Tab-separated table of C-alpha atoms and ligand atoms in Angstrom:
chain	number	residue	atom	x	y	z
A	1	MET	CA	-27.644	13.970	-6.062
A	2	GLU	CA	-26.734	11.223	-2.912
A	3	ARG	CA	-23.147	10.833	-2.362
A	4	LEU	CA	-23.608	9.187	0.678
A	5	ARG	CA	-26.915	6.166	-0.592
A	6	GLY	CA	-26.061	3.214	1.879
A	7	LYS	CA	-24.278	5.016	4.258
A	8	VAL	CA	-25.610	4.708	8.754
A	9	ALA	CA	-24.103	7.812	9.752
A	10	ILE	CA	-23.964	8.435	13.461
A	11	ILE	CA	-23.870	12.069	14.121
A	12	THR	CA	-22.543	13.808	17.927
A	13	GLY	CA	-23.671	16.590	18.586
A	14	ALA	CA	-26.615	17.015	16.182
A	15	ALA	CA	-29.314	19.234	18.138
A	16	ARG	CA	-28.298	22.378	17.143
A	17	GLY	CA	-25.804	24.322	14.995
A	18	MET	CA	-23.025	21.876	12.867
A	19	GLY	CA	-24.276	18.934	14.691
A	20	GLU	CA	-27.762	20.039	12.836
A	21	SER	CA	-26.465	21.153	10.457
A	22	HIS	CA	-24.406	18.136	9.672
A	23	ALA	CA	-27.623	16.136	10.066
A	24	LEU	CA	-29.418	17.870	7.808
A	25	GLU	CA	-27.317	17.534	5.079
A	26	PHE	CA	-26.331	13.704	5.172
A	27	VAL	CA	-30.527	13.032	5.161
A	28	ALA	CA	-30.332	15.521	2.304
A	29	GLU	CA	-27.919	12.950	0.181
A	30	GLY	CA	-29.357	9.817	0.933
A	31	ALA	CA	-27.416	8.144	4.540
A	32	LYS	CA	-29.701	6.819	7.782
A	33	VAL	CA	-28.542	9.210	10.646
A	34	ILE	CA	-28.889	8.792	13.983
A	35	LEU	CA	-28.649	12.002	15.335
A	36	THR	CA	-27.226	12.096	19.445
A	37	ASP	CA	-27.094	15.040	21.663
A	38	VAL	CA	-27.852	16.173	25.421
A	39	SER	CA	-30.053	18.186	24.502
A	40	GLU	CA	-33.611	15.545	24.103
A	41	ALA	CA	-36.089	17.339	22.803
A	42	ALA	CA	-33.886	19.576	20.041
A	43	GLY	CA	-32.694	17.084	18.901
A	44	LYS	CA	-36.274	14.684	18.425
A	45	ALA	CA	-37.661	17.721	16.686
A	46	ILE	CA	-34.778	17.686	14.154
A	47	ALA	CA	-35.068	13.849	13.812
A	48	ASP	CA	-39.410	13.487	13.518
A	49	GLN	CA	-38.638	16.640	10.769
A	50	LEU	CA	-35.664	14.357	8.848
A	51	GLY	CA	-38.343	11.867	8.214
A	52	LYS	CA	-37.100	8.016	8.202
A	53	ASN	CA	-34.196	7.518	7.639
A	54	ALA	CA	-33.454	9.429	10.079
A	55	CYS	CA	-33.750	8.543	14.296
A	56	PHE	CA	-32.671	10.376	17.824
A	57	ILE	CA	-30.884	8.959	21.067
A	58	LYS	CA	-30.369	11.146	23.637
A	59	HIS	CA	-26.583	10.713	24.619
A	60	ASP	CA	-23.934	12.002	26.947
A	61	VAL	CA	-20.081	11.073	24.831
A	62	THR	CA	-18.271	11.232	27.856
A	63	ASP	CA	-20.965	8.075	29.330
A	64	ALA	CA	-19.238	5.078	27.421
A	65	GLY	CA	-21.826	3.040	28.679
A	66	GLN	CA	-24.570	5.484	25.993
A	67	TRP	CA	-21.942	4.679	23.637
A	68	SER	CA	-22.745	0.755	23.128
A	69	LYS	CA	-26.184	1.623	24.087
A	70	VAL	CA	-25.973	4.265	20.749
A	71	VAL	CA	-24.388	2.203	18.547
A	72	ALA	CA	-26.692	-1.957	18.957
A	73	GLU	CA	-29.476	0.544	18.860
A	74	GLY	CA	-28.672	1.792	16.261
A	75	GLU	CA	-27.927	-1.239	14.218
A	76	ARG	CA	-30.402	-2.101	15.637
A	77	ILE	CA	-32.252	0.521	13.502
A	78	PHE	CA	-29.877	1.540	10.246
A	79	GLY	CA	-27.787	-1.868	10.155
A	80	PRO	CA	-24.127	-1.034	10.700
A	81	ILE	CA	-22.229	1.646	11.321
A	82	ASN	CA	-20.302	3.326	8.051
A	83	VAL	CA	-19.644	6.374	9.073
A	84	LEU	CA	-18.569	8.767	12.074
A	85	VAL	CA	-19.174	12.273	12.908
A	86	ASN	CA	-17.670	13.435	16.317
A	87	ASN	CA	-19.169	16.679	17.071
A	88	ALA	CA	-19.946	16.957	20.536
A	89	GLY	CA	-18.128	19.564	22.126
A	90	ILE	CA	-18.435	22.622	24.504
A	91	LEU	CA	-15.708	25.811	24.183
A	92	GLY	CA	-15.611	25.898	27.831
A	93	HIS	CA	-15.130	29.520	30.007
A	94	THR	CA	-11.675	32.007	28.712
A	95	ALA	CA	-9.991	31.612	30.670
A	96	LYS	CA	-6.506	31.703	31.278
A	97	THR	CA	-4.425	28.728	31.780
A	98	ALA	CA	-3.148	29.904	35.683
A	99	GLU	CA	-6.924	31.397	36.294
A	100	LEU	CA	-7.768	27.788	34.464
A	101	THR	CA	-9.848	25.541	36.860
A	102	GLU	CA	-9.012	21.925	37.042
A	103	THR	CA	-12.993	21.286	36.855
A	104	GLU	CA	-13.050	23.209	33.922
A	105	TYR	CA	-10.123	21.930	32.332
A	106	LEU	CA	-11.533	18.401	32.578
A	107	LYS	CA	-15.110	18.727	31.756
A	108	VAL	CA	-13.490	19.878	28.522
A	109	CYS	CA	-11.105	17.650	28.083
A	110	ALA	CA	-14.272	14.756	28.576
A	111	ILE	CA	-16.611	16.307	26.396
A	112	ASN	CA	-13.482	17.204	22.864
A	113	GLN	CA	-11.535	15.046	24.026
A	114	HIS	CA	-12.035	11.763	25.285
A	115	GLY	CA	-15.583	11.781	23.126
A	116	VAL	CA	-13.518	10.999	20.408
A	117	PHE	CA	-12.150	8.062	22.137
A	118	PHE	CA	-14.809	6.219	23.874
A	119	GLY	CA	-16.558	6.960	20.220
A	120	MET	CA	-14.024	5.406	18.416
A	121	ARG	CA	-13.690	2.828	20.333
A	122	ALA	CA	-17.714	1.804	20.564
A	123	VAL	CA	-18.070	2.135	16.444
A	124	ILE	CA	-14.770	0.695	15.069
A	125	PRO	CA	-16.415	-2.548	15.614
A	126	SER	CA	-19.631	-2.060	14.052
A	127	MET	CA	-17.299	-0.348	11.076
A	128	LEU	CA	-15.224	-4.104	11.051
A	129	ARG	CA	-18.729	-5.858	10.638
A	130	ALA	CA	-19.898	-3.016	8.162
A	131	GLY	CA	-16.361	-3.997	6.413
A	132	MET	CA	-15.646	-0.479	5.820
A	133	GLY	CA	-15.522	3.032	7.388
A	134	SER	CA	-15.088	6.683	8.026
A	135	ILE	CA	-14.458	7.976	11.024
A	136	VAL	CA	-15.183	11.744	11.059
A	137	ASN	CA	-13.410	14.120	13.595
A	138	ILE	CA	-14.212	17.531	14.978
A	139	SER	CA	-11.472	19.437	16.659
A	140	SER	CA	-10.752	23.073	15.317
A	141	ILE	CA	-8.733	26.210	14.048
A	142	ALA	CA	-7.655	26.226	18.167
A	143	GLY	CA	-6.020	22.735	16.783
A	144	ILE	CA	-3.757	23.866	14.707
A	145	VAL	CA	-2.661	27.181	16.496
A	146	ALA	CA	-4.337	28.995	19.517
A	147	ILE	CA	-5.604	31.949	19.876
A	148	TYR	CA	-4.649	35.250	22.138
A	149	GLY	CA	-8.330	35.571	23.420
A	150	TYR	CA	-10.134	32.913	22.989
A	151	PRO	CA	-10.017	29.368	23.712
A	152	SER	CA	-8.980	27.702	27.238
A	153	LEU	CA	-5.394	26.103	26.890
A	154	ALA	CA	-7.765	23.005	27.864
A	155	TYR	CA	-10.178	23.526	24.287
A	156	VAL	CA	-6.558	24.150	22.687
A	157	ALA	CA	-5.217	20.895	24.342
A	158	SER	CA	-8.698	19.201	23.811
A	159	LYS	CA	-8.272	19.868	19.785
A	160	PHE	CA	-5.005	18.865	19.980
A	161	ALA	CA	-5.130	15.917	20.723
A	162	VAL	CA	-7.999	15.112	18.046
A	163	ARG	CA	-6.165	15.576	15.220
A	164	GLY	CA	-3.397	13.383	17.410
A	165	MET	CA	-6.115	10.531	17.957
A	166	THR	CA	-7.332	11.328	14.159
A	167	LYS	CA	-4.026	9.747	12.863
A	168	ALA	CA	-3.588	7.234	15.324
A	169	THR	CA	-6.724	4.935	15.066
A	170	ALA	CA	-5.659	6.202	10.303
A	171	VAL	CA	-2.741	3.741	10.754
A	172	GLU	CA	-4.031	0.912	12.705
A	173	TYR	CA	-7.579	0.548	11.190
A	174	GLY	CA	-6.144	1.608	7.301
A	175	LYS	CA	-5.707	-2.266	6.169
A	176	ASN	CA	-9.518	-1.657	8.163
A	177	ASN	CA	-10.833	0.046	5.320
A	178	ILE	CA	-11.784	2.287	7.423
A	179	ARG	CA	-10.515	5.901	7.270
A	180	VAL	CA	-10.105	8.767	10.368
A	181	ASN	CA	-9.862	12.683	9.194
A	182	SER	CA	-9.863	15.493	11.198
A	183	VAL	CA	-11.253	18.820	10.369
A	184	HIS	CA	-10.262	22.247	11.820
A	185	PRO	CA	-13.245	24.136	11.438
A	186	GLY	CA	-11.977	28.708	11.769
A	187	PHE	CA	-15.735	31.100	13.305
A	188	ILE	CA	-18.323	29.769	12.542
A	189	ASN	CA	-21.793	31.044	12.999
A	190	THR	CA	-23.260	28.660	15.409
A	191	PRO	CA	-24.822	29.475	19.058
A	192	MET	CA	-21.505	28.517	20.943
A	193	MET	CA	-19.861	30.835	18.763
A	194	VAL	CA	-22.314	33.238	19.325
A	195	GLU	CA	-21.368	32.915	23.168
A	196	ALA	CA	-18.542	33.440	23.149
A	197	THR	CA	-18.235	36.654	21.832
A	198	ASN	CA	-20.306	37.312	23.399
A	199	GLU	CA	-17.920	35.706	26.340
A	200	GLU	CA	-15.129	37.347	24.456
A	201	GLY	CA	-16.584	40.808	23.726
A	202	GLY	CA	-13.670	41.332	21.028
A	203	ASP	CA	-14.056	41.645	17.421
A	204	ALA	CA	-13.970	38.465	15.646
A	205	LEU	CA	-14.377	39.650	12.058
A	206	SER	CA	-10.541	41.418	11.831
A	207	LEU	CA	-8.859	37.564	12.874
A	208	ILE	CA	-10.522	36.154	9.889
A	209	PRO	CA	-8.506	37.855	6.343
A	210	LEU	CA	-12.742	36.725	4.050
A	211	GLY	CA	-14.004	38.242	7.246
A	212	ARG	CA	-16.864	36.749	7.661
A	213	LEU	CA	-18.433	33.952	9.598
A	214	ALA	CA	-18.999	30.724	8.485
A	215	GLU	CA	-22.098	29.362	7.481
A	216	PRO	CA	-22.994	25.766	9.949
A	217	LYS	CA	-23.463	23.845	5.863
A	218	GLU	CA	-20.491	25.360	4.369
A	219	VAL	CA	-18.703	22.994	6.768
A	220	SER	CA	-21.482	20.259	6.282
A	221	LYS	CA	-20.178	20.465	3.169
A	222	LEU	CA	-16.840	19.477	3.709
A	223	VAL	CA	-17.691	16.509	6.170
A	224	VAL	CA	-20.057	15.122	3.539
A	225	PHE	CA	-17.322	14.215	1.175
A	226	LEU	CA	-14.762	12.946	3.826
A	227	ALA	CA	-18.249	10.848	5.053
A	228	SER	CA	-18.423	9.494	1.065
A	229	ASP	CA	-16.201	7.777	-1.518
A	230	GLU	CA	-15.474	10.350	-2.980
A	231	SER	CA	-12.809	11.373	-0.208
A	232	SER	CA	-11.176	6.934	-0.772
A	233	TYR	CA	-7.754	8.184	-1.092
A	234	ILE	CA	-7.982	10.849	2.052
A	235	THR	CA	-7.310	8.957	5.902
A	236	GLY	CA	-4.817	10.671	8.658
A	237	SER	CA	-4.971	13.860	7.745
A	238	GLU	CA	-6.068	16.920	8.652
A	239	HIS	CA	-8.915	19.785	7.124
A	240	LEU	CA	-9.118	23.547	7.883
A	241	ILE	CA	-12.141	25.504	6.910
A	242	ASP	CA	-10.869	27.998	8.110
A	243	ALA	CA	-11.023	30.999	5.641
A	244	GLY	CA	-7.515	31.557	6.441
A	245	MET	CA	-6.948	32.318	9.899
A	246	SER	CA	-4.945	29.968	10.305
A	247	ALA	CA	-2.080	31.522	6.720
A	248	GLN	CA	-1.937	34.630	9.122
B	301	NAP	P1	-23.087	24.474	19.296
B	301	NAP	O1	-23.493	25.186	18.324
B	301	NAP	O2	-22.707	24.815	21.229
B	301	NAP	O3	-23.643	22.823	19.701
B	301	NAP	C1	-23.324	21.673	20.448
B	301	NAP	C2	-24.210	20.852	20.313
B	301	NAP	O4	-23.249	19.460	21.785
B	301	NAP	C3	-25.147	21.493	21.263
B	301	NAP	O5	-26.027	20.871	20.943
B	301	NAP	C4	-24.762	20.870	22.743
B	301	NAP	O6	-26.225	21.056	23.666
B	301	NAP	C5	-24.098	18.843	22.349
B	301	NAP	N1	-22.704	18.363	23.415
B	301	NAP	C6	-23.367	19.453	25.106
B	301	NAP	N2	-22.609	18.537	25.402
B	301	NAP	C7	-22.664	17.458	24.528
B	301	NAP	C8	-22.374	15.807	25.730
B	301	NAP	N3	-21.731	16.357	27.104
B	301	NAP	N4	-22.742	15.323	24.794
B	301	NAP	C9	-23.876	14.767	23.242
B	301	NAP	N5	-23.192	16.371	22.580
B	301	NAP	C10	-23.575	17.348	23.751
B	301	NAP	O7	-21.544	24.612	19.151
B	301	NAP	P2	-21.142	24.071	17.367
B	301	NAP	O8	-20.341	24.831	17.571
B	301	NAP	O9	-22.247	23.734	16.053
B	301	NAP	O10	-19.287	23.355	17.492
B	301	NAP	C11	-19.762	21.874	16.531
B	301	NAP	C12	-18.631	21.790	17.108
B	301	NAP	O11	-17.369	22.040	16.412
B	301	NAP	C13	-17.978	21.337	18.224
B	301	NAP	O12	-16.999	19.997	19.202
B	301	NAP	C14	-17.186	22.660	18.545
B	301	NAP	O13	-15.683	22.650	19.891
B	301	NAP	C15	-16.265	22.718	16.669
B	301	NAP	N6	-15.652	23.877	16.308
B	301	NAP	C16	-17.232	25.187	16.623
B	301	NAP	C17	-16.236	26.284	16.157
B	301	NAP	C18	-17.466	27.629	15.796
B	301	NAP	O14	-16.618	28.083	15.691
B	301	NAP	N7	-18.837	27.026	16.099
B	301	NAP	C19	-15.406	26.770	15.866
B	301	NAP	C20	-14.369	25.190	15.633
B	301	NAP	C21	-14.522	24.299	15.705
B	301	NAP	P3	-26.807	22.035	25.361
B	301	NAP	O15	-26.349	22.533	23.734
B	301	NAP	O16	-26.718	21.473	25.809
B	301	NAP	O17	-24.080	22.098	25.711
């Protein structure tokens, strides 16, 4: 099946974890994909493996100037961008609010929150040229509820912000045929989750009604759906994929 035929997508944070998985699924579904990440060697290796429908551009999502270059270079290679997956993010250290440093707070918000704003701002003109667009902003279950002992206030703040920015932009650009949605994963088996579990040291599985972590590919299926025309009437909404964690 080629559910993403005709789509030109930028996926940030695509050198590992869920971003890598989204890139693999997107190419398998017929999209052309610009993978970006701060990790150059790993990102380039994945793009090379994916072949002529993928390329890699080194990119820090907190740098607005680099965003303009990514969009211009992506358009030059594959044509106007009609999908953006704002996936890059960091967990930061687990610290209670009174112990959270200003530096740590600002770093987490710069990547998780401001990076999403810079991305949407840079890509929307290209989507207007394409006459359509789907933006998928990766938030978190931490953009719906706070979970004791896991992410810091900075992570929760940034992921709630992504949920709000998604709705604001969806309302603004609906008449331009640009849809914007947020995705809220629970605990997913990626390097980030492994690091978080190591740092926190708790029993993550006990918090999950389905009793297991998700594999990244399970989230990619949802992201493919939101990027595709199958979700043509869905915008401004939040999509939980959390094994029932937030239902407790
Ligand atoms: P991951 O395994 O840590 O992968 C994230 C990738 O983003 C890494 O390659 C990382 O590079 C890159 N990155 C970090 N800072 C960047 C920056 N400033 N600019 C560009 N790229 C940057 O994370 P993941 O678990 O796949 O998470 C992907 C997204 O899902 C994140 O937004 C995360 O908050 C969200 N999420 C994850 C989970 C989970 O359970 N894993 C749950 C809910 C939401 P480095 O390795 O060099 O840092």
